XYZ file of C-alpha atoms in Angstrom:
685
model
C -4.457 -6.250 -12.825
C -8.104 -6.236 -11.712
C -7.420 -9.406 -9.752
C -4.588 -7.700 -7.907
C -6.732 -4.686 -7.125
C -9.280 -6.959 -5.534
C -6.582 -8.579 -3.439
C -4.967 -5.418 -2.115
C -7.250 -2.897 -0.444
C -7.433 0.559 -2.050
C -6.324 2.215 1.183
C -3.130 0.132 1.171
C -2.389 1.142 -2.402
C -2.976 4.819 -1.518
C -0.654 4.631 1.443
C 1.976 2.840 -0.679
C 2.225 5.968 -2.839
C 2.097 8.425 0.042
C 4.831 10.997 0.439
C 5.377 9.940 4.048
C 7.780 7.063 4.515
C 5.904 5.649 7.514
C 2.685 5.261 5.546
C 4.552 3.569 2.690
C 6.268 1.280 5.166
C 2.977 0.265 6.812
C 1.431 -0.357 3.412
C 4.397 -2.561 2.522
C 3.851 -4.602 5.690
C 0.209 -5.124 4.640
C 1.403 -6.353 1.214
C 3.876 -8.668 2.898
C 1.084 -10.237 4.889
C -1.152 -10.611 1.832
C 1.594 -12.272 -0.216
C 2.440 -14.566 2.686
C -1.173 -15.790 2.815
C -1.212 -16.328 -0.956
C 2.062 -18.228 -0.794
C 0.716 -20.411 2.024
C -2.263 -21.356 -0.144
C -0.003 -21.860 -3.181
C -1.829 -19.253 -5.249
C 1.154 -18.114 -7.341
C -1.009 -16.719 -10.120
C -2.431 -14.082 -7.826
C 1.062 -13.450 -6.409
C 2.216 -12.773 -9.970
C -0.662 -10.319 -10.396
C 0.349 -8.485 -7.242
C 3.959 -8.208 -8.427
C 2.831 -6.984 -11.847
C 0.672 -4.337 -10.194
C 3.566 -3.128 -8.071
C 5.818 -3.025 -11.115
C 3.618 -1.346 -13.728
C 1.594 1.003 -11.526
C 4.305 1.917 -9.086
C 7.979 1.254 -9.985
C 7.483 2.475 -13.571
C 5.199 5.359 -12.539
C 6.156 8.937 -13.472
C 5.478 9.899 -9.838
C 8.509 9.596 -7.569
C 6.489 8.594 -4.508
C 4.789 5.856 -6.482
C 8.206 4.527 -7.553
C 9.419 4.582 -3.952
C 6.317 2.714 -2.866
C 6.689 0.192 -5.648
C 10.275 -0.607 -4.586
C 9.398 -1.106 -0.924
C 6.364 -3.117 -2.013
C 8.459 -5.508 -4.142
C 10.865 -6.013 -1.253
C 7.888 -6.711 1.052
C 6.444 -9.210 -1.422
C 9.782 -11.042 -1.536
C 9.875 -11.214 2.250
C 6.341 -12.572 2.196
C 7.315 -15.264 -0.308
C 10.323 -16.363 1.756
C 11.462 -19.758 0.444
C 9.251 -19.507 -2.639
C 10.618 -16.154 -3.816
C 13.085 -17.666 -6.293
C 10.411 -18.478 -8.882
C 9.286 -14.844 -8.946
C 12.709 -13.170 -9.131
C 12.483 -12.669 -12.892
C 9.570 -10.308 -12.181
C 10.922 -8.705 -9.032
C 14.572 -7.929 -9.705
C 14.538 -6.185 -13.152
C 12.328 -3.238 -12.091
C 14.520 -2.746 -9.011
C 17.681 -2.736 -11.142
C 16.028 -0.283 -13.495
C 15.438 2.081 -10.572
C 19.208 2.315 -9.947
C 19.392 4.765 -12.815
C 16.431 6.851 -11.690
C 16.941 10.619 -11.817
C 15.648 10.998 -8.248
C 18.381 10.187 -5.747
C 15.809 9.056 -3.138
C 14.418 6.523 -5.595
C 17.957 5.220 -6.186
C 18.415 4.997 -2.427
C 15.216 2.971 -1.958
C 16.224 0.765 -4.843
C 19.414 -0.133 -2.931
C 17.351 -0.766 0.204
C 14.841 -2.900 -1.694
C 17.461 -5.032 -3.396
C 19.287 -5.455 -0.092
C 16.134 -6.880 1.517
C 15.429 -9.048 -1.522
C 18.987 -10.421 -1.466
C 18.760 -11.263 2.236
C 15.766 -13.438 1.479
C 16.865 -15.259 -1.679
C 20.666 -15.443 -1.042
C 22.180 -17.902 -3.555
C 19.234 -17.755 -5.963
C 20.206 -14.142 -6.439
C 23.442 -15.118 -8.318
C 21.747 -15.410 -11.720
C 21.450 -11.617 -11.726
C 25.001 -11.048 -10.521
C 26.417 -9.358 -13.633
C 23.520 -6.903 -13.850
C 23.734 -6.189 -10.134
C 27.528 -5.775 -10.327
C 27.183 -3.349 -13.225
C 24.586 -1.333 -11.300
C 26.679 -1.282 -8.138
C 29.701 -0.196 -10.130
C 27.815 2.894 -11.237
C 26.263 3.542 -7.831
C 29.669 3.450 -6.154
C 30.358 6.768 -7.868
C 26.881 8.221 -7.274
C 26.693 11.955 -6.702
C 24.526 11.446 -3.581
C 26.395 10.396 -0.440
C 23.350 8.557 0.952
C 23.016 6.510 -2.203
C 26.736 5.678 -2.019
C 26.337 4.484 1.568
C 23.321 2.346 0.675
C 25.214 0.904 -2.298
C 28.168 0.004 -0.051
C 25.878 -1.902 2.305
C 24.331 -3.762 -0.590
C 27.788 -4.419 -2.030
C 28.967 -6.071 1.192
C 25.924 -8.316 1.248
C 26.389 -9.341 -2.379
C 30.038 -10.176 -1.676
C 28.981 -12.398 1.220
C 26.458 -14.166 -0.997
C 28.974 -14.712 -3.800
C 31.700 -16.067 -1.532
C 29.331 -18.728 -0.122
C 27.675 -19.615 -3.429
C 28.615 -22.520 -5.671
C 26.672 -21.077 -8.605
C 28.869 -18.051 -9.283
C 30.397 -18.117 -12.786
C 33.804 -16.420 -12.944
C 33.937 -17.045 -16.697
C 30.810 -14.929 -17.246
C 31.969 -12.226 -14.857
C 35.520 -11.605 -16.191
C 34.471 -9.874 -19.482
C 32.448 -7.376 -17.439
C 35.335 -6.815 -15.039
C 37.790 -6.340 -17.906
C 35.485 -3.774 -19.477
C 35.265 -1.765 -16.272
C 38.997 -1.835 -15.352
C 39.887 1.236 -17.400
C 37.410 3.504 -15.598
C 39.197 6.463 -13.990
C 36.666 7.353 -11.282
C 38.347 6.744 -7.898
C 35.172 5.335 -6.266
C 34.703 2.854 -9.076
C 38.357 1.865 -8.867
C 38.040 1.157 -5.151
C 34.910 -0.852 -5.872
C 36.699 -2.934 -8.529
C 39.818 -3.618 -6.467
C 37.587 -4.638 -3.568
C 35.797 -7.204 -5.715
C 39.051 -8.563 -7.179
C 40.453 -9.028 -3.691
C 37.311 -10.738 -2.409
C 36.999 -13.103 -5.357
C 40.687 -13.970 -5.155
C 40.203 -14.984 -1.521
C 37.613 -17.617 -2.465
C 39.399 -20.990 -2.827
C 37.015 -22.296 -5.487
C 37.403 -19.223 -7.733
C 40.533 -19.206 -9.923
C 41.196 -15.492 -10.280
C 44.870 -16.150 -11.066
C 43.904 -17.937 -14.236
C 42.120 -14.792 -15.421
C 44.743 -12.346 -14.159
C 45.893 -11.374 -17.693
C 42.380 -10.028 -18.311
C 42.537 -7.383 -15.603
C 46.264 -7.096 -14.805
C 46.721 -3.998 -16.966
C 43.845 -2.287 -15.159
C 45.463 -2.941 -11.781
C 48.767 -1.523 -13.006
C 46.898 1.490 -14.313
C 45.638 2.164 -10.791
C 49.190 2.340 -9.405
C 49.472 5.859 -10.779
C 46.136 7.038 -9.338
C 46.191 10.373 -7.550
C 44.622 8.726 -4.502
C 47.140 7.156 -2.137
C 44.477 4.729 -0.878
C 43.747 3.410 -4.365
C 47.444 3.039 -5.144
C 47.889 1.128 -1.919
C 44.931 -1.163 -2.592
C 46.091 -1.917 -6.145
C 49.632 -2.589 -4.936
C 48.348 -4.902 -2.224
C 46.284 -6.858 -4.748
C 49.226 -7.117 -7.136
C 51.558 -8.276 -4.362
C 49.108 -11.011 -3.441
C 48.831 -12.162 -7.047
C 52.618 -12.185 -7.449
C 52.931 -14.400 -4.399
C 50.318 -16.750 -5.842
C 52.269 -16.865 -9.128
C 55.412 -17.938 -7.255
C 53.467 -20.790 -5.645
C 51.484 -21.860 -8.692
C 52.664 -24.684 -10.975
C 50.752 -23.333 -13.979
C 50.757 -19.651 -14.962
C 50.130 -17.899 -18.281
C 53.364 -15.854 -18.281
C 53.198 -14.882 -21.935
C 50.084 -12.690 -21.936
C 51.097 -10.986 -18.722
C 54.644 -10.399 -19.987
C 53.245 -8.265 -22.795
C 51.419 -6.096 -20.246
C 54.452 -5.779 -17.981
C 56.674 -4.723 -20.855
C 54.312 -1.861 -21.637
C 54.010 -0.815 -17.997
C 57.797 -0.845 -17.495
C 57.874 2.222 -19.723
C 55.259 4.100 -17.709
C 56.000 7.736 -16.800
C 54.905 6.883 -13.253
C 57.838 5.799 -11.075
C 55.871 3.423 -8.833
C 54.308 1.699 -11.846
C 57.743 1.206 -13.436
C 59.179 -0.234 -10.232
C 56.296 -2.673 -9.798
C 56.431 -3.739 -13.449
C 60.189 -4.325 -13.440
C 59.844 -6.266 -10.151
C 57.252 -8.531 -11.776
C 59.447 -8.975 -14.837
C 62.318 -9.932 -12.549
C 60.228 -12.703 -11.010
C 58.918 -13.815 -14.404
C 62.444 -14.202 -15.771
C 63.271 -16.444 -12.813
C 60.057 -18.474 -13.002
C 58.839 -18.322 -16.585
C 61.137 -20.837 -18.233
C 60.301 -21.873 -21.784
C 57.030 -19.932 -21.753
C 58.929 -16.648 -21.843
C 61.363 -17.511 -24.643
C 59.235 -15.853 -27.374
C 59.022 -12.711 -25.207
C 62.726 -12.308 -24.397
C 63.198 -9.534 -26.951
C 60.256 -7.525 -25.598
C 61.425 -8.066 -22.027
C 64.919 -6.905 -22.925
C 63.412 -3.843 -24.571
C 61.773 -3.008 -21.244
C 64.800 -3.778 -19.065
C 67.507 -1.832 -20.888
C 65.964 1.659 -20.501
C 65.247 0.948 -16.814
C 68.949 0.298 -16.210
C 69.403 4.059 -16.544
C 66.280 5.017 -14.591
C 66.541 8.061 -12.323
C 65.214 5.966 -9.430
C 67.911 3.788 -7.862
C 65.510 0.995 -6.833
C 64.433 0.568 -10.438
C 68.033 0.566 -11.648
C 68.994 -2.142 -9.152
C 66.118 -4.448 -10.093
C 66.642 -3.805 -13.811
C 70.331 -4.701 -13.598
C 69.569 -7.879 -11.691
C 66.901 -8.839 -14.223
C 69.245 -8.097 -17.090
C 71.891 -10.421 -15.632
C 69.307 -13.141 -15.047
C 68.078 -12.895 -18.603
C 71.556 -12.893 -20.110
C 72.489 -15.970 -18.066
C 69.732 -18.000 -19.725
C 71.019 -20.052 -22.648
C 68.031 -20.381 -24.937
C 67.997 -22.441 -28.121
C 67.016 -20.732 -31.413
C 65.413 -24.029 -32.399
C 62.957 -23.575 -29.512
C 61.770 -20.126 -30.509
C 64.603 -17.947 -29.246
C 64.755 -15.119 -31.795
C 68.369 -13.957 -31.989
C 67.492 -11.364 -34.629
C 64.805 -9.801 -32.450
C 67.137 -9.568 -29.446
C 69.830 -8.085 -31.669
C 67.372 -5.535 -33.024
C 66.455 -4.415 -29.501
C 70.120 -4.068 -28.542
C 70.832 -2.127 -31.728
C 67.953 0.246 -31.046
C 69.183 0.914 -27.505
C 72.601 1.970 -28.823
C 70.964 5.322 -29.549
C 69.598 5.618 -25.998
C 70.535 8.911 -24.354
C 71.920 7.167 -21.248
C 75.393 5.644 -21.217
C 74.551 2.735 -18.895
C 71.855 1.493 -21.266
C 74.135 1.743 -24.290
C 76.813 -0.205 -22.424
C 74.435 -3.027 -21.563
C 73.145 -3.121 -25.139
C 76.720 -3.694 -26.301
C 77.209 -6.413 -23.697
C 74.162 -8.136 -25.186
C 75.522 -7.915 -28.710
C 78.809 -9.369 -27.467
C 76.974 -12.181 -25.677
C 74.947 -13.020 -28.770
C 78.103 -13.071 -30.878
C 79.773 -15.436 -28.452
C 76.825 -17.843 -28.285
C 75.093 -17.532 -31.652
C 77.835 -16.305 -33.981
C 76.361 -17.762 -37.168
C 72.918 -16.289 -36.508
C 74.355 -12.853 -35.713
C 76.586 -12.790 -38.786
C 73.589 -13.691 -40.957
C 71.957 -10.374 -40.005
C 75.188 -8.408 -39.664
C 74.176 -5.847 -42.291
C 71.302 -4.771 -40.035
C 73.596 -3.715 -37.193
C 76.959 -2.960 -38.794
C 76.246 0.654 -39.676
C 74.829 1.322 -36.200
C 77.952 -0.154 -34.635
C 80.122 2.088 -36.775
C 78.109 5.137 -35.764
C 78.568 4.115 -32.134
C 82.285 4.771 -32.556
C 81.357 8.467 -32.336
C 79.755 7.942 -28.930
C 80.793 10.583 -26.371
C 81.615 7.836 -23.852
C 85.049 6.205 -24.073
C 83.709 3.103 -22.331
C 81.023 2.720 -24.979
C 83.566 3.144 -27.779
C 85.843 0.506 -26.246
C 82.944 -1.935 -26.004
C 81.951 -1.192 -29.593
C 85.496 -2.039 -30.613
C 85.311 -5.273 -28.627
C 82.190 -6.193 -30.587
C 83.804 -5.236 -33.878
C 86.861 -7.296 -33.009
C 84.668 -10.282 -32.196
C 82.923 -9.920 -35.549
C 86.233 -9.522 -37.366
C 87.738 -12.808 -36.218
C 87.088 -14.184 -39.717
C 89.022 -12.739 -42.652
C 86.001 -11.461 -44.692
C 84.550 -9.663 -41.669
C 87.976 -8.287 -40.772
C 88.411 -6.797 -44.221
C 84.888 -5.395 -44.129
C 85.490 -3.819 -40.720
C 88.677 -2.036 -41.774
C 87.137 -0.862 -45.067
C 84.084 0.525 -43.274
C 86.247 2.071 -40.598
C 88.363 3.910 -43.169
C 85.148 5.037 -44.848
C 83.825 6.305 -41.521
C 87.035 8.282 -40.932
C 86.822 9.664 -44.473
C 83.316 11.084 -44.051
C 83.819 12.150 -40.428
C 87.206 13.772 -39.908
C 86.259 14.771 -36.366
C 85.971 11.093 -35.476
C 89.505 10.519 -36.728
C 90.731 13.544 -34.820
C 88.968 12.831 -31.515
C 88.779 9.056 -31.415
C 91.118 7.821 -34.121
C 93.980 6.970 -31.774
C 91.696 5.217 -29.284
C 90.036 3.152 -32.002
C 93.213 2.108 -33.790
C 95.089 1.298 -30.580
C 92.225 -0.835 -29.258
C 91.863 -2.733 -32.517
C 95.604 -3.383 -32.528
C 95.282 -4.973 -29.088
C 92.240 -7.039 -30.032
C 93.088 -8.054 -33.588
C 96.920 -7.992 -33.762
C 98.659 -4.723 -34.546
C 100.550 -6.014 -37.584
C 97.384 -7.377 -39.167
C 95.507 -4.116 -38.591
C 98.284 -1.908 -39.946
C 98.860 -4.080 -43.019
C 95.157 -3.967 -43.888
C 94.955 -0.219 -43.358
C 98.055 0.299 -45.499
C 96.623 -1.797 -48.319
C 93.408 0.239 -48.324
C 95.113 3.625 -48.090
C 97.615 2.828 -50.836
C 94.796 3.027 -53.366
C 92.787 5.746 -51.628
C 91.317 8.162 -54.180
C 90.888 11.016 -51.708
C 94.527 12.083 -51.475
C 93.950 14.713 -48.790
C 92.266 12.166 -46.558
C 94.939 9.563 -47.298
C 97.642 11.980 -46.160
C 95.772 12.848 -42.955
C 95.044 9.192 -42.203
C 98.635 8.107 -42.763
C 99.902 10.899 -40.522
C 97.507 9.747 -37.795
C 98.577 6.108 -38.159
C 102.217 7.114 -38.133
C 101.821 9.092 -34.911
C 100.031 6.162 -33.262
C 102.761 3.811 -34.449
C 105.482 5.989 -32.963
C 103.866 6.821 -29.632
C 101.494 4.052 -28.493
C 102.617 1.460 -25.991
C 100.241 -1.038 -27.600
C 102.389 -0.952 -30.764
C 105.773 -1.499 -29.068
C 106.157 -4.950 -30.617
C 105.351 -3.581 -34.055
C 108.005 -0.892 -33.658
C 110.503 -3.520 -32.512
C 109.762 -5.567 -35.630
C 110.217 -2.534 -37.883
C 113.567 -1.751 -36.263
C 114.698 -5.160 -37.535
C 113.630 -4.447 -41.104
C 117.240 -4.449 -42.356
C 117.916 -7.958 -41.012
C 114.559 -9.645 -40.385
C 112.398 -10.927 -43.308
C 109.163 -10.288 -41.397
C 110.301 -6.774 -40.562
C 111.260 -6.168 -44.187
C 107.826 -7.290 -45.437
C 106.099 -5.036 -42.923
C 108.291 -2.065 -43.879
C 107.654 -2.520 -47.606
C 103.892 -2.885 -47.042
C 103.619 0.203 -44.867
C 105.894 2.220 -47.134
C 103.399 1.948 -50.010
C 100.796 3.984 -48.143
C 103.147 6.036 -45.967
C 104.243 7.678 -49.255
C 101.091 9.808 -48.957
C 102.951 11.846 -46.307
C 106.624 12.921 -46.593
C 107.063 13.259 -42.839
C 105.437 9.880 -42.227
C 107.795 8.340 -44.776
C 110.812 9.981 -43.157
C 109.605 8.822 -39.723
C 109.269 5.262 -40.982
C 112.796 5.359 -42.394
C 114.227 6.725 -39.142
C 112.375 4.050 -37.166
C 113.667 1.254 -39.398
C 117.169 2.831 -39.460
C 117.033 3.213 -43.236
C 118.953 6.463 -42.823
C 120.387 6.659 -46.340
C 116.915 6.314 -47.805
C 115.586 8.904 -45.363
C 118.227 11.308 -46.662
C 117.233 10.517 -50.264
C 113.545 11.127 -49.491
C 114.376 14.475 -47.899
C 116.465 15.558 -50.869
C 113.715 14.530 -53.286
C 111.316 17.097 -51.859
C 110.636 20.143 -54.021
C 109.450 23.624 -53.252
C 105.747 22.765 -53.504
C 106.141 20.109 -50.820
C 107.460 22.561 -48.221
C 104.169 24.111 -47.120
C 102.550 24.881 -43.787
C 101.092 21.398 -43.406
C 104.476 19.831 -44.027
C 106.221 22.122 -41.554
C 103.631 21.365 -38.870
C 104.156 17.632 -39.359
C 107.928 18.139 -39.412
C 107.676 19.983 -36.112
C 105.881 16.970 -34.600
C 108.602 14.650 -35.897
C 111.332 16.799 -34.369
C 109.544 16.683 -31.015
C 109.334 12.904 -31.284
C 113.086 12.652 -31.856
C 113.574 13.663 -28.218
C 111.223 10.974 -26.868
C 112.300 7.534 -25.569
C 111.053 5.963 -28.810
C 114.070 7.401 -30.646
C 116.614 7.037 -27.845
C 118.559 4.527 -29.955
C 118.828 7.149 -32.709
C 120.208 9.781 -30.365
C 122.751 7.307 -29.024
C 123.836 6.534 -32.581
C 124.735 10.198 -32.989
C 127.589 9.536 -30.609
C 129.188 7.578 -33.456
C 128.945 10.026 -36.384
C 131.494 8.137 -38.446
C 129.429 4.975 -38.296
C 126.056 6.615 -38.850
C 126.936 9.209 -41.501
C 123.573 8.799 -43.252
C 121.732 9.526 -40.033
C 123.662 12.786 -39.823
C 122.859 13.613 -43.419
C 119.152 12.886 -42.826
C 119.039 15.103 -39.750
C 120.948 17.840 -41.572
C 118.445 17.549 -44.352
C 115.570 18.070 -41.920
C 117.403 21.005 -40.450
C 117.812 22.574 -43.872
C 114.078 22.329 -44.434
C 113.310 24.389 -41.359
C 113.024 28.154 -41.999
C 115.170 30.796 -40.256
C 117.574 28.425 -38.495
C 121.243 29.281 -37.764
C 123.601 26.287 -37.467
C 126.577 27.047 -35.256
C 128.536 23.812 -35.557
C 129.462 23.868 -39.240
C 129.485 20.884 -41.550
C 131.315 17.745 -40.601
C 130.288 15.697 -43.642
C 132.969 13.413 -44.942
C 131.042 12.267 -48.004
C 130.991 13.829 -51.437
C 127.943 14.547 -53.566
C 128.020 11.204 -55.339
C 127.065 9.386 -52.163
C 123.812 11.271 -51.700
C 121.818 8.744 -53.695
C 120.574 5.313 -52.625
C 122.843 2.520 -53.798
C 119.850 0.369 -54.754
C 119.922 -3.033 -53.079
C 120.760 -3.080 -49.357
C 120.848 -5.861 -46.778
C 117.636 -7.925 -46.520
C 116.804 -7.274 -50.172
C 114.950 -3.952 -49.976
C 115.203 -2.103 -53.279
C 115.329 1.465 -52.047
C 115.661 2.830 -55.565
C 112.219 1.430 -56.348
C 110.904 2.705 -53.037
C 112.186 6.215 -53.830
C 110.505 6.130 -57.228
C 107.320 5.006 -55.522
C 107.534 7.915 -53.089
C 108.246 10.455 -55.831
C 105.360 9.148 -57.918
C 102.935 9.449 -55.011
C 104.134 12.956 -54.175
C 103.725 13.941 -57.817
C 100.071 12.860 -57.584
C 99.628 14.972 -54.484
C 101.162 18.025 -56.195
C 98.854 17.634 -59.171
C 95.908 17.261 -56.847
C 96.860 20.421 -54.946
C 97.230 22.395 -58.182
C 93.823 21.243 -59.419
C 92.264 22.314 -56.130
C 93.858 25.769 -56.356
C 92.673 26.178 -59.939
C 89.149 25.217 -58.935
C 89.157 27.755 -56.147
C 90.489 30.470 -58.469
C 87.691 29.817 -60.907
C 84.934 29.996 -58.311
C 86.006 32.787 -55.988
C 88.836 35.251 -56.083
C 88.270 35.958 -52.394
C 88.842 32.343 -51.471
C 91.894 32.313 -53.736
C 93.355 35.283 -51.886
C 92.865 33.511 -48.600
C 94.711 30.458 -49.932
C 97.618 32.580 -51.145
C 98.129 34.586 -47.945
C 101.919 34.810 -47.451
C 101.713 34.629 -43.701
C 99.844 31.319 -43.855
C 102.107 29.819 -46.494
C 105.381 30.852 -44.964
C 104.696 30.899 -41.241
C 107.264 28.665 -39.541
C 106.673 26.581 -36.443
C 107.672 28.151 -33.125
C 111.373 28.935 -32.802
C 111.708 27.043 -29.516
C 110.517 23.857 -31.239
C 112.872 24.288 -34.197
C 115.819 24.770 -31.868
C 115.393 21.211 -30.614
C 116.940 19.688 -33.719
C 119.684 22.311 -33.763
C 120.602 21.440 -30.157
C 120.634 17.777 -31.071
C 123.016 18.396 -33.980
C 125.225 20.703 -31.905
C 125.614 18.002 -29.273
C 126.799 15.668 -32.005
C 129.488 18.121 -33.180
C 130.735 18.616 -29.629
C 131.056 14.890 -29.189
């Protein structure tokens, strides 16, 4: 220190700490000259003493003017050293960097000026301090003082020039610092960071693309910045990187895919669009690298298909088609279960378009990887059943397509029908609102006869008798009215002469016994008129309730539809179809408050009112009648037990059940007159 004091005159040191800038500047020029002379003589020990004096007595002084003088003095010493400054940088640069955090804004300003002058002298030798300088500049870019910001920008431009021309810059050492800073929210810092990323990416010898996964998320984060300029700069940088990815033979798609998947769910519209655009390109370019990420990518695409922004929807749909077109091999890491899980989860998405695409994926997986899907079927089966309650008909139809694809094999078919009946049992509204749609579609996809036989087998042993009756009535109405079941009706009409028709009739009859009107309908359809008459006459008082009359009203309406045109034509030959007349008379007698104007034209006596037993095609109608009566007896017992239970729990409820107007109210008169008109026409003929 004493040596340095002897080298630099006291007047120079006083002026270096003066409050006037001009005096400090002149003192710095004196120091520059002194250091230049020492450097010329090679006296580096005394140069070191001078630098130490400037550092300890000035830059670290508690007096602001001293610190300003110390900074300008260090810059002057560096200029004096010129080509020999590099060996003294370890002494010169740290105190300058320390001054960047000084509380006095003027000191921070002079620190920028000093480092700028130092950098101009040493150029490439300056790179060893790059990370510390970058960190300091990052902070100064958001300085509260506009003058300091301006000085920092000038220094920043110089440092960028030095880095771009240097062969000593280490991108590997810089990236951790950049990654750490990328989540800063300050707009000035963000501009600073994007500027550096763009500059470094423009240097041919610096592989920024290889490190893109380290700062990609930060760039995407800037797309939602409140500043239009920052959003534009981040988008420009991302566009440039995406173009480089398209032209690069080696890209780490996997790590970036994880980031893009997260950003595709951003609340910011522009971020979502950019992310889904990148994913679109990745799906086209990624190849085998992306196979382990297909499930995550699909999880990002499906919600975007229903995005409120049309551009996002378009790109998402295109990406979805691209992804589904890829035929990946499970042996190469393609996780069918993970894809299936994503599709299952999206079935509960609030948007119809997403649910539809999720079902398309399940169908695709079933078609390509049937064994793998069936191995995890239990994980998705319940969700698929719940999807049958979807408010969208298109979704329900697709769900049924998937179910039908699953049910191609006998075990899965049985499981589907069992679960479907269970679903109807616990959710009567589903049966009411969607039952016809579901059953009709399954009949088209899985063969109507097969579906009805399986349903009949299950319902024959159904413990919930009320549900069994409702279900059979629904199936019967579908059978009689749906165009999809025309072939099944045609087969049933041949029951008296065709073995296949007979087997179908006998199988359906076992469960149709749960409902008297369904049983009568089945007999009329199969032209088993004598048995229909026997079934009608077997009914007792308890069977003729409101529910029965409502169902009977529906049957009477159906008799006037094209389905039963053959029956109406047969009425033109009353002598040939006497049992048809008896059956229709029987129905008429069951209807309350009906006046028959035509009189009785029966030519048979009472002994012919019973089934004769064996009829053509080997159907034992006596056994069938016993089967029907047994089933109806079970229903009567069940009804009585229900009434007793209600009586025991609440007399009020019991009174409601016993209301005469509910028990005796007939269907509308205009509907009941239909059958009477039909019978009258027969008498006239």
